[in-house]
């Protein structure tokens, strides 16, 4: 339910007013209002063992690539046919992968120490269409802070590396951005003491989450530039918030969840909160009536929200959070995320346990 300036009872007619140009043409709408199921193009079979959670998924043109701890695999976006596989050299492991692919190039960070204590790391740029390595460079790991796969001090995106380097001895904590390809420092700024613990959520643009100091300290998201910062204080009831954020223009959307329900009681779900980056003000909220997980994706100027267990997607107007379309996605994915290119939507399971890793749909 949309909760900005009251409840909108006239949601249906609003959906019909979505311009055809938004959905990919004047002859046929891409997203049509639900709740019908959308056709599944293909799915990846169940895997044995624990292959590790995907680090990132890239959808570019007709290629869907998944970065995993030991390799990057690519498939035909509409067919599922294997296209190429890239593995880091000398048995190295992937610790991070870029959230986006500027000019069709995905960036991976890999190193030789499986425990994340490597002295040096390597960054490689991959052409998503062909799997060809376009460039690779090495740098000292201590310039980035912790580089382990579960570390939240490093993020790749927008052609840069964003890092929150913690205090080290007498050296104060700093936030810095580095050109991913060249290693050149773009900017660096101290971390204010009031921020407390800092995790990098996004690199392009730079978004960090802060908690503390103090037990009851507010949780904030901060959109940071070389000379600017905008703090967004999350609702007090939000004990947890999603590790992913999506941005459309001035609007930043993030999942927030309250206190988990007592054992045996149903989880009522999470809420998507959208804030103006310019003012830091909450503009609208949207609560799923189905399932407890939300995973927002910015695509074609709208937010696409995956909820439930990866079996339903809702398209929201970025300006006010009203529903534009909704679709059922046959199948399930635990801790699912989205990737999209053109009229195709990929649902990616990020759990480590064996499951259907990929399901790809075409909206009609």
Coordinates of N, CA and C in Angstrom, one line a residue, residues 167-362:
X167 N 39.9 3.2 11.1 CA 41.0 3.7 11.8 C 42.1 2.7 12.0
X168 N 43.3 3.1 11.8 CA 44.5 2.2 11.9 C 45.6 3.0 12.7
X169 N 45.7 2.6 14.0 CA 46.6 3.3 14.8 C 46.2 4.8 15.0
X170 N 47.1 5.7 14.6 CA 46.9 7.1 14.7 C 46.2 7.6 13.4
X171 N 46.1 6.7 12.4 CA 45.5 7.2 11.2 C 44.0 7.2 11.3
X172 N 43.3 8.3 11.1 CA 41.8 8.4 11.2 C 41.2 7.6 10.1
X173 N 39.9 7.2 10.2 CA 39.2 6.6 9.2 C 38.9 7.5 8.0
X174 N 38.9 7.0 6.8 CA 38.7 7.8 5.6 C 37.8 7.1 4.7
X175 N 37.1 7.9 3.9 CA 36.3 7.4 2.7 C 37.0 7.9 1.5
X176 N 37.2 7.0 0.5 CA 37.9 7.4 -0.7 C 37.3 6.7 -1.9
X177 N 37.5 7.3 -3.0 CA 37.1 6.7 -4.3 C 38.4 6.6 -5.2
X178 N 38.5 5.5 -5.9 CA 39.7 5.2 -6.7 C 39.2 4.8 -8.1
X179 N 39.8 5.3 -9.2 CA 39.5 4.9 -10.5 C 39.8 3.4 -10.6
X180 N 38.8 2.6 -11.0 CA 38.9 1.2 -11.0 C 40.0 0.7 -12.0
X181 N 40.1 1.4 -13.2 CA 41.0 0.9 -14.2 C 42.5 1.4 -13.9
X182 N 42.6 2.6 -13.5 CA 44.0 3.2 -13.4 C 44.5 3.1 -12.0
X183 N 43.6 3.1 -11.0 CA 44.1 3.1 -9.6 C 44.3 4.5 -9.1
X184 N 44.0 5.5 -9.9 CA 44.2 6.9 -9.5 C 43.2 7.3 -8.4
X185 N 43.7 8.0 -7.4 CA 42.8 8.5 -6.4 C 41.9 9.6 -6.9
X186 N 40.6 9.5 -6.8 CA 39.7 10.5 -7.3 C 39.4 11.5 -6.2
X187 N 39.1 11.1 -5.0 CA 38.9 12.0 -3.8 C 39.0 11.2 -2.6
X188 N 39.3 11.9 -1.5 CA 39.4 11.3 -0.2 C 38.9 12.3 0.8
X189 N 38.1 11.8 1.8 CA 37.6 12.7 2.9 C 37.5 11.9 4.2
X190 N 37.8 12.6 5.3 CA 37.7 11.9 6.6 C 36.3 11.5 6.9
X191 N 36.1 10.4 7.7 CA 34.8 9.9 8.1 C 34.5 10.7 9.4
X192 N 33.4 11.4 9.5 CA 33.0 12.1 10.7 C 32.8 11.2 11.9
X193 N 33.2 11.6 13.0 CA 33.1 10.7 14.2 C 31.6 10.3 14.5
X194 N 30.7 11.2 14.2 CA 29.3 11.0 14.5 C 28.7 9.8 13.6
X195 N 29.4 9.5 12.5 CA 28.9 8.4 11.7 C 29.1 7.0 12.4
X196 N 30.1 6.9 13.2 CA 30.3 5.6 13.8 C 30.8 4.6 12.8
X197 N 30.2 3.3 12.9 CA 30.6 2.3 11.9 C 30.1 2.6 10.5
X198 N 30.9 2.4 9.5 CA 30.6 2.8 8.2 C 30.7 1.6 7.3
X199 N 29.7 1.3 6.5 CA 29.7 0.3 5.4 C 29.4 1.0 4.1
X200 N 30.1 0.5 3.0 CA 29.9 1.1 1.7 C 28.8 0.3 1.0
X201 N 27.7 0.9 0.7 CA 26.6 0.2 0.1 C 26.6 0.3 -1.4
X202 N 27.1 1.4 -1.9 CA 27.1 1.6 -3.4 C 28.3 2.5 -3.8
X203 N 28.8 2.3 -5.0 CA 30.0 3.1 -5.4 C 29.6 4.1 -6.5
X204 N 28.5 3.9 -7.2 CA 28.2 4.8 -8.2 C 26.7 5.2 -8.2
X205 N 26.3 6.3 -7.6 CA 27.1 7.2 -6.8 C 27.4 6.5 -5.4
X206 N 28.3 7.2 -4.7 CA 28.7 6.6 -3.4 C 27.6 6.7 -2.3
X207 N 27.2 5.6 -1.8 CA 26.2 5.6 -0.7 C 26.8 4.7 0.4
X208 N 26.9 5.3 1.6 CA 27.3 4.5 2.8 C 26.2 4.4 3.8
X209 N 26.3 3.3 4.6 CA 25.4 3.2 5.8 C 26.2 3.4 7.0
X210 N 25.6 4.1 8.0 CA 26.3 4.4 9.2 C 25.4 4.0 10.4
X211 N 26.1 3.5 11.5 CA 25.4 3.1 12.7 C 26.3 3.5 13.9
X212 N 25.7 4.4 14.7 CA 26.5 4.7 15.9 C 27.0 6.1 15.9
X213 N 27.9 6.4 16.9 CA 28.2 5.5 18.0 C 27.0 5.5 19.0
X214 N 27.0 4.5 19.9 CA 26.0 4.4 20.9 C 24.9 3.3 20.6
X215 N 24.4 2.7 21.6 CA 23.4 1.6 21.4 C 22.2 2.1 20.7
X216 N 21.7 3.3 21.0 CA 20.4 3.7 20.4 C 20.7 4.8 19.3
X217 N 21.9 4.8 18.8 CA 22.2 5.8 17.7 C 21.4 5.5 16.5
X218 N 21.0 6.5 15.8 CA 20.2 6.4 14.5 C 21.0 5.7 13.4
X219 N 20.3 5.0 12.6 CA 20.9 4.4 11.4 C 20.7 5.4 10.2
X220 N 21.7 5.6 9.5 CA 21.6 6.6 8.4 C 22.2 6.0 7.1
X221 N 21.7 6.5 6.0 CA 22.3 6.4 4.7 C 22.9 7.7 4.3
X222 N 24.1 7.8 3.8 CA 24.7 9.0 3.4 C 25.1 8.9 1.9
X223 N 24.6 9.8 1.1 CA 25.1 10.0 -0.3 C 26.2 10.9 -0.3
X224 N 27.4 10.5 -0.7 CA 28.6 11.3 -0.6 C 29.2 11.6 -1.9
X225 N 29.7 12.8 -2.0 CA 30.5 13.3 -3.2 C 31.8 13.8 -2.7
X226 N 32.6 14.3 -3.6 CA 33.9 14.8 -3.2 C 33.8 16.0 -2.2
X227 N 32.8 16.8 -2.4 CA 32.6 18.0 -1.5 C 31.2 18.1 -1.0
X228 N 30.4 17.0 -1.1 CA 29.1 17.1 -0.7 C 28.7 15.8 0.1
X229 N 27.7 15.9 1.0 CA 27.2 14.8 1.6 C 25.7 15.1 2.0
X230 N 24.9 14.1 1.9 CA 23.5 14.2 2.3 C 23.1 13.0 3.2
X231 N 22.8 13.3 4.5 CA 22.5 12.3 5.4 C 21.0 12.0 5.4
X232 N 20.6 10.8 5.3 CA 19.2 10.3 5.3 C 19.0 9.4 6.5
X233 N 18.3 9.9 7.5 CA 18.0 9.2 8.7 C 16.9 8.2 8.5
X234 N 17.1 6.9 8.7 CA 16.1 6.0 8.5 C 15.1 6.0 9.6
X235 N 13.8 5.5 9.4 CA 12.8 5.5 10.4 C 13.3 4.8 11.7
X236 N 12.9 5.3 12.8 CA 13.3 4.7 14.1 C 12.9 3.2 14.3
X237 N 11.8 2.9 13.7 CA 11.3 1.5 13.8 C 12.1 0.5 12.9
X238 N 13.0 1.1 12.0 CA 13.7 0.2 11.1 C 14.9 -0.4 11.8
X239 N 14.7 -1.6 12.3 CA 15.9 -2.2 13.0 C 16.8 -2.9 12.0
X240 N 16.3 -3.2 10.8 CA 17.2 -3.7 9.8 C 16.8 -3.0 8.5
X241 N 17.8 -2.9 7.6 CA 17.6 -2.3 6.3 C 18.4 -3.1 5.3
X242 N 17.8 -3.2 4.0 CA 18.4 -4.0 3.0 C 19.8 -3.4 2.6
X243 N 20.6 -4.4 2.2 CA 22.0 -4.0 1.8 C 22.0 -3.4 0.4
X244 N 20.9 -3.4 -0.3 CA 20.9 -2.8 -1.7 C 20.0 -1.6 -1.6
X245 N 20.4 -0.6 -2.4 CA 19.6 0.6 -2.6 C 19.5 0.8 -4.1
X246 N 18.4 1.4 -4.5 CA 18.2 1.7 -5.9 C 17.9 3.2 -6.1
X247 N 18.4 3.8 -7.1 CA 18.2 5.3 -7.3 C 17.7 5.5 -8.7
X248 N 16.7 6.4 -8.7 CA 16.1 6.9 -10.0 C 16.1 8.4 -9.8
X249 N 16.9 9.1 -10.6 CA 17.0 10.6 -10.5 C 17.3 11.0 -9.1
X250 N 16.5 11.8 -8.4 CA 16.7 12.3 -7.1 C 16.2 11.3 -6.0
X251 N 15.6 10.2 -6.4 CA 14.9 9.3 -5.5 C 15.8 8.1 -5.1
X252 N 16.0 7.9 -3.9 CA 16.7 6.7 -3.4 C 15.7 5.8 -2.6
X253 N 15.7 4.5 -3.0 CA 14.8 3.6 -2.4 C 15.6 2.5 -1.6
X254 N 15.1 2.2 -0.4 CA 15.8 1.1 0.4 C 14.7 0.4 1.2
X255 N 15.0 -0.9 1.3 CA 14.1 -1.8 2.1 C 14.3 -1.5 3.6
X256 N 13.3 -1.4 4.4 CA 13.4 -1.3 5.9 C 12.5 -2.4 6.5
X257 N 13.0 -3.0 7.6 CA 12.2 -4.0 8.3 C 12.2 -3.7 9.8
X258 N 11.1 -3.9 10.4 CA 11.0 -3.7 11.8 C 11.4 -4.9 12.7
X259 N 11.0 -4.9 13.9 CA 11.4 -6.0 14.8 C 10.8 -7.3 14.3
X260 N 11.6 -8.4 14.2 CA 11.1 -9.7 13.7 C 10.0 -10.2 14.7
X261 N 9.0 -10.9 14.1 CA 7.8 -11.3 14.9 C 8.3 -12.5 15.8
X262 N 7.5 -12.7 16.9 CA 7.8 -13.8 17.8 C 7.7 -15.1 17.0
X263 N 8.4 -16.1 17.6 CA 8.4 -17.5 16.9 C 7.0 -18.0 16.8
X264 N 6.7 -18.5 15.6 CA 5.4 -19.0 15.3 C 4.4 -18.0 14.7
X265 N 4.8 -16.7 14.7 CA 3.9 -15.7 14.1 C 4.4 -15.3 12.7
X266 N 3.5 -15.0 11.9 CA 3.8 -14.7 10.5 C 4.5 -13.3 10.4
X267 N 5.5 -13.3 9.5 CA 6.2 -12.0 9.3 C 5.4 -11.2 8.4
X268 N 5.1 -9.9 8.8 CA 4.2 -9.1 8.0 C 4.9 -8.4 6.8
X269 N 6.2 -8.6 6.7 CA 6.9 -8.1 5.6 C 7.7 -6.8 5.9
X270 N 8.3 -6.3 4.8 CA 9.1 -5.1 4.8 C 8.5 -4.0 4.1
X271 N 9.1 -2.8 4.2 CA 8.6 -1.6 3.6 C 9.7 -1.0 2.7
X272 N 9.3 -0.6 1.5 CA 10.2 0.2 0.7 C 10.1 1.6 1.0
X273 N 11.2 2.3 1.4 CA 11.1 3.7 1.7 C 11.9 4.5 0.6
X274 N 11.3 5.5 0.1 CA 12.0 6.3 -0.9 C 12.2 7.8 -0.4
X275 N 13.5 8.2 -0.5 CA 13.9 9.5 0.0 C 14.4 10.4 -1.1
X276 N 14.2 11.7 -1.0 CA 14.8 12.6 -1.9 C 16.2 12.8 -1.4
X277 N 17.2 12.6 -2.4 CA 18.6 12.8 -2.1 C 18.9 14.2 -1.8
X278 N 18.2 15.1 -2.5 CA 18.5 16.6 -2.3 C 18.1 17.0 -0.9
X279 N 17.0 16.6 -0.4 CA 16.5 17.1 0.9 C 16.7 16.1 2.0
X280 N 16.8 14.8 1.7 CA 16.9 13.8 2.7 C 15.5 13.5 3.3
X281 N 14.5 14.0 2.7 CA 13.1 13.8 3.3 C 12.5 12.5 2.7
X282 N 11.8 11.8 3.5 CA 11.0 10.6 3.1 C 9.8 11.1 2.2
X283 N 9.8 10.6 1.0 CA 8.8 11.0 0.0 C 7.6 10.0 0.0
X284 N 7.9 8.8 0.0 CA 6.8 7.8 0.0 C 7.3 6.4 0.5
X285 N 6.3 5.6 0.9 CA 6.6 4.2 1.3 C 5.7 3.3 0.6
X286 N 6.1 2.1 0.4 CA 5.3 1.1 -0.2 C 5.5 -0.2 0.5
X287 N 4.4 -0.9 1.0 CA 4.5 -2.1 1.8 C 4.0 -3.3 0.9
X288 N 4.8 -4.3 0.9 CA 4.3 -5.5 0.2 C 3.3 -6.2 1.0
X289 N 2.2 -6.7 0.4 CA 1.2 -7.5 1.1 C 1.5 -9.0 0.9
X290 N 2.6 -9.3 0.4 CA 3.0 -10.7 0.1 C 4.5 -10.9 0.3
X291 N 4.8 -11.7 1.3 CA 6.2 -12.0 1.6 C 6.9 -11.0 2.4
X292 N 8.1 -11.3 2.8 CA 8.8 -10.4 3.7 C 10.1 -9.8 3.2
X293 N 10.4 -10.1 1.9 CA 11.6 -9.6 1.3 C 11.4 -8.7 0.1
X294 N 12.1 -7.6 0.1 CA 12.0 -6.6 -1.0 C 13.4 -6.4 -1.6
X295 N 13.5 -6.4 -2.9 CA 14.8 -6.2 -3.5 C 14.5 -5.2 -4.7
X296 N 14.8 -3.9 -4.5 CA 14.5 -2.9 -5.5 C 15.6 -2.8 -6.6
X297 N 15.1 -2.6 -7.8 CA 16.0 -2.4 -9.0 C 15.5 -1.2 -9.7
X298 N 16.4 -0.3 -10.1 CA 16.1 0.8 -11.0 C 16.2 0.4 -12.4
X299 N 15.1 0.6 -13.2 CA 15.1 0.2 -14.6 C 14.1 1.0 -15.4
X300 N 14.6 1.6 -16.4 CA 13.7 2.4 -17.3 C 13.0 3.5 -16.5
X301 N 13.6 4.1 -15.6 CA 13.1 5.2 -14.9 C 12.0 4.8 -13.8
X302 N 11.9 3.5 -13.5 CA 11.0 3.1 -12.5 C 11.7 2.2 -11.5
X303 N 11.1 1.9 -10.4 CA 11.6 0.9 -9.4 C 10.9 -0.4 -9.7
X304 N 11.6 -1.5 -9.9 CA 11.0 -2.8 -10.0 C 11.4 -3.5 -8.6
X305 N 10.3 -4.0 -7.9 CA 10.5 -4.5 -6.6 C 10.2 -6.0 -6.7
X306 N 11.2 -6.8 -6.3 CA 11.0 -8.3 -6.2 C 10.6 -8.6 -4.7
X307 N 9.5 -9.2 -4.5 CA 9.0 -9.5 -3.2 C 8.6 -11.0 -3.1
X308 N 8.2 -11.4 -1.9 CA 7.9 -12.8 -1.6 C 9.2 -13.6 -1.7
X309 N 9.2 -14.7 -2.2 CA 10.4 -15.5 -2.4 C 10.8 -15.5 -3.9
X310 N 10.9 -14.4 -4.4 CA 11.3 -14.2 -5.8 C 10.2 -14.7 -6.8
X311 N 8.9 -14.7 -6.4 CA 7.9 -15.1 -7.2 C 6.8 -14.1 -7.6
X312 N 7.2 -12.8 -7.3 CA 6.3 -11.7 -7.7 C 7.1 -10.4 -7.9
X313 N 6.9 -9.7 -8.9 CA 7.6 -8.4 -9.1 C 6.6 -7.3 -9.3
X314 N 6.8 -6.2 -8.7 CA 5.9 -5.0 -8.8 C 6.7 -3.8 -9.4
X315 N 6.1 -3.1 -10.3 CA 6.7 -1.9 -10.9 C 6.1 -0.7 -10.2
X316 N 6.9 0.2 -9.7 CA 6.5 1.4 -9.0 C 6.9 2.6 -9.7
X317 N 6.0 3.6 -9.7 CA 6.4 4.9 -10.2 C 7.4 5.5 -9.2
X318 N 8.6 5.9 -9.7 CA 9.6 6.4 -8.8 C 9.2 7.7 -8.1
X319 N 8.4 8.5 -8.7 CA 8.0 9.8 -8.2 C 7.1 9.7 -6.9
X320 N 6.2 8.7 -6.9 CA 5.2 8.7 -5.8 C 5.0 7.3 -5.3
X321 N 5.6 6.3 -5.9 CA 5.4 4.9 -5.4 C 4.1 4.2 -5.8
X322 N 3.3 4.8 -6.6 CA 2.1 4.1 -7.1 C 2.5 2.9 -8.0
X323 N 1.6 1.9 -7.9 CA 1.9 0.7 -8.7 C 1.6 0.9 -10.2
X324 N 2.5 0.6 -11.0 CA 2.3 0.7 -12.5 C 1.9 -0.7 -13.0
X325 N 2.6 -1.7 -12.5 CA 2.2 -3.1 -13.0 C 2.7 -4.1 -12.0
X326 N 2.2 -5.3 -12.1 CA 2.6 -6.4 -11.2 C 2.5 -7.7 -11.9
X327 N 3.5 -8.6 -11.7 CA 3.5 -9.9 -12.4 C 3.9 -11.0 -11.4
X328 N 3.3 -12.1 -11.6 CA 3.7 -13.3 -10.9 C 4.8 -14.0 -11.7
X329 N 5.9 -14.5 -11.0 CA 7.0 -15.1 -11.7 C 7.1 -16.5 -11.2
X330 N 6.7 -17.5 -12.1 CA 6.6 -18.9 -11.7 C 8.0 -19.4 -11.1
X331 N 7.9 -20.0 -9.9 CA 9.1 -20.5 -9.3 C 9.4 -19.7 -8.1
X332 N 10.5 -20.1 -7.4 CA 10.9 -19.5 -6.1 C 12.4 -19.3 -6.1
X333 N 12.9 -18.3 -5.4 CA 14.4 -18.1 -5.2 C 14.5 -17.5 -3.9
X334 N 15.4 -18.1 -3.0 CA 15.6 -17.6 -1.7 C 16.6 -16.4 -1.8
X335 N 16.3 -15.3 -1.0 CA 17.2 -14.2 -1.0 C 17.5 -13.7 -2.5
X336 N 16.4 -13.5 -3.2 CA 16.6 -13.2 -4.6 C 16.8 -11.7 -4.9
X337 N 17.5 -11.5 -6.0 CA 17.8 -10.1 -6.5 C 17.4 -10.1 -8.0
X338 N 17.4 -8.9 -8.5 CA 16.9 -8.7 -9.9 C 18.1 -8.2 -10.8
X339 N 18.0 -8.5 -12.0 CA 18.8 -7.9 -13.1 C 17.9 -7.7 -14.3
X340 N 18.1 -6.7 -15.1 CA 17.2 -6.4 -16.2 C 18.0 -5.8 -17.4
X341 N 17.6 -6.2 -18.6 CA 18.0 -5.6 -19.8 C 16.9 -5.6 -20.8
X342 N 16.6 -4.5 -21.4 CA 15.5 -4.4 -22.3 C 14.2 -4.9 -21.7
X343 N 13.6 -5.9 -22.4 CA 12.3 -6.5 -21.9 C 12.5 -7.8 -21.1
X344 N 13.7 -8.1 -20.7 CA 14.0 -9.3 -19.9 C 14.3 -9.0 -18.5
X345 N 13.8 -9.9 -17.6 CA 14.0 -9.7 -16.2 C 14.6 -11.0 -15.6
X346 N 15.8 -11.0 -15.0 CA 16.4 -12.1 -14.4 C 16.3 -12.1 -12.9
X347 N 15.8 -13.2 -12.3 CA 15.7 -13.4 -10.9 C 16.9 -14.3 -10.5
X348 N 17.7 -13.8 -9.5 CA 18.9 -14.4 -9.2 C 18.9 -14.8 -7.7
X349 N 19.0 -16.1 -7.4 CA 19.1 -16.5 -6.0 C 20.5 -16.2 -5.4
X350 N 20.6 -15.6 -4.3 CA 21.9 -15.2 -3.7 C 22.2 -16.1 -2.5
X351 N 21.4 -17.1 -2.2 CA 21.7 -18.0 -1.1 C 22.8 -19.0 -1.5
X352 N 23.5 -19.5 -0.5 CA 24.6 -20.4 -0.8 C 24.1 -21.8 -1.0
X353 N 22.9 -22.1 -0.4 CA 22.4 -23.5 -0.5 C 22.0 -23.8 -1.9
X354 N 22.0 -25.1 -2.3 CA 21.6 -25.5 -3.6 C 20.2 -25.1 -3.9
X355 N 20.0 -24.5 -5.1 CA 18.6 -24.1 -5.5 C 18.7 -23.7 -6.9
X356 N 17.6 -23.3 -7.5 CA 17.6 -22.8 -8.9 C 18.2 -21.4 -8.8
X357 N 19.4 -21.3 -9.4 CA 20.2 -20.1 -9.3 C 19.6 -19.0 -10.1
X358 N 19.1 -19.3 -11.3 CA 18.6 -18.2 -12.2 C 17.3 -18.6 -12.8
X359 N 16.4 -17.6 -12.9 CA 15.2 -17.7 -13.7 C 15.1 -16.4 -14.5
X360 N 14.8 -16.6 -15.8 CA 14.7 -15.4 -16.7 C 13.4 -15.3 -17.3
X361 N 12.8 -14.1 -17.3 CA 11.4 -13.9 -17.8 C 11.4 -12.8 -18.9
X362 N 10.5 -12.9 -19.8 CA 10.2 -11.7 -20.7 C 8.9 -11.2 -20.4

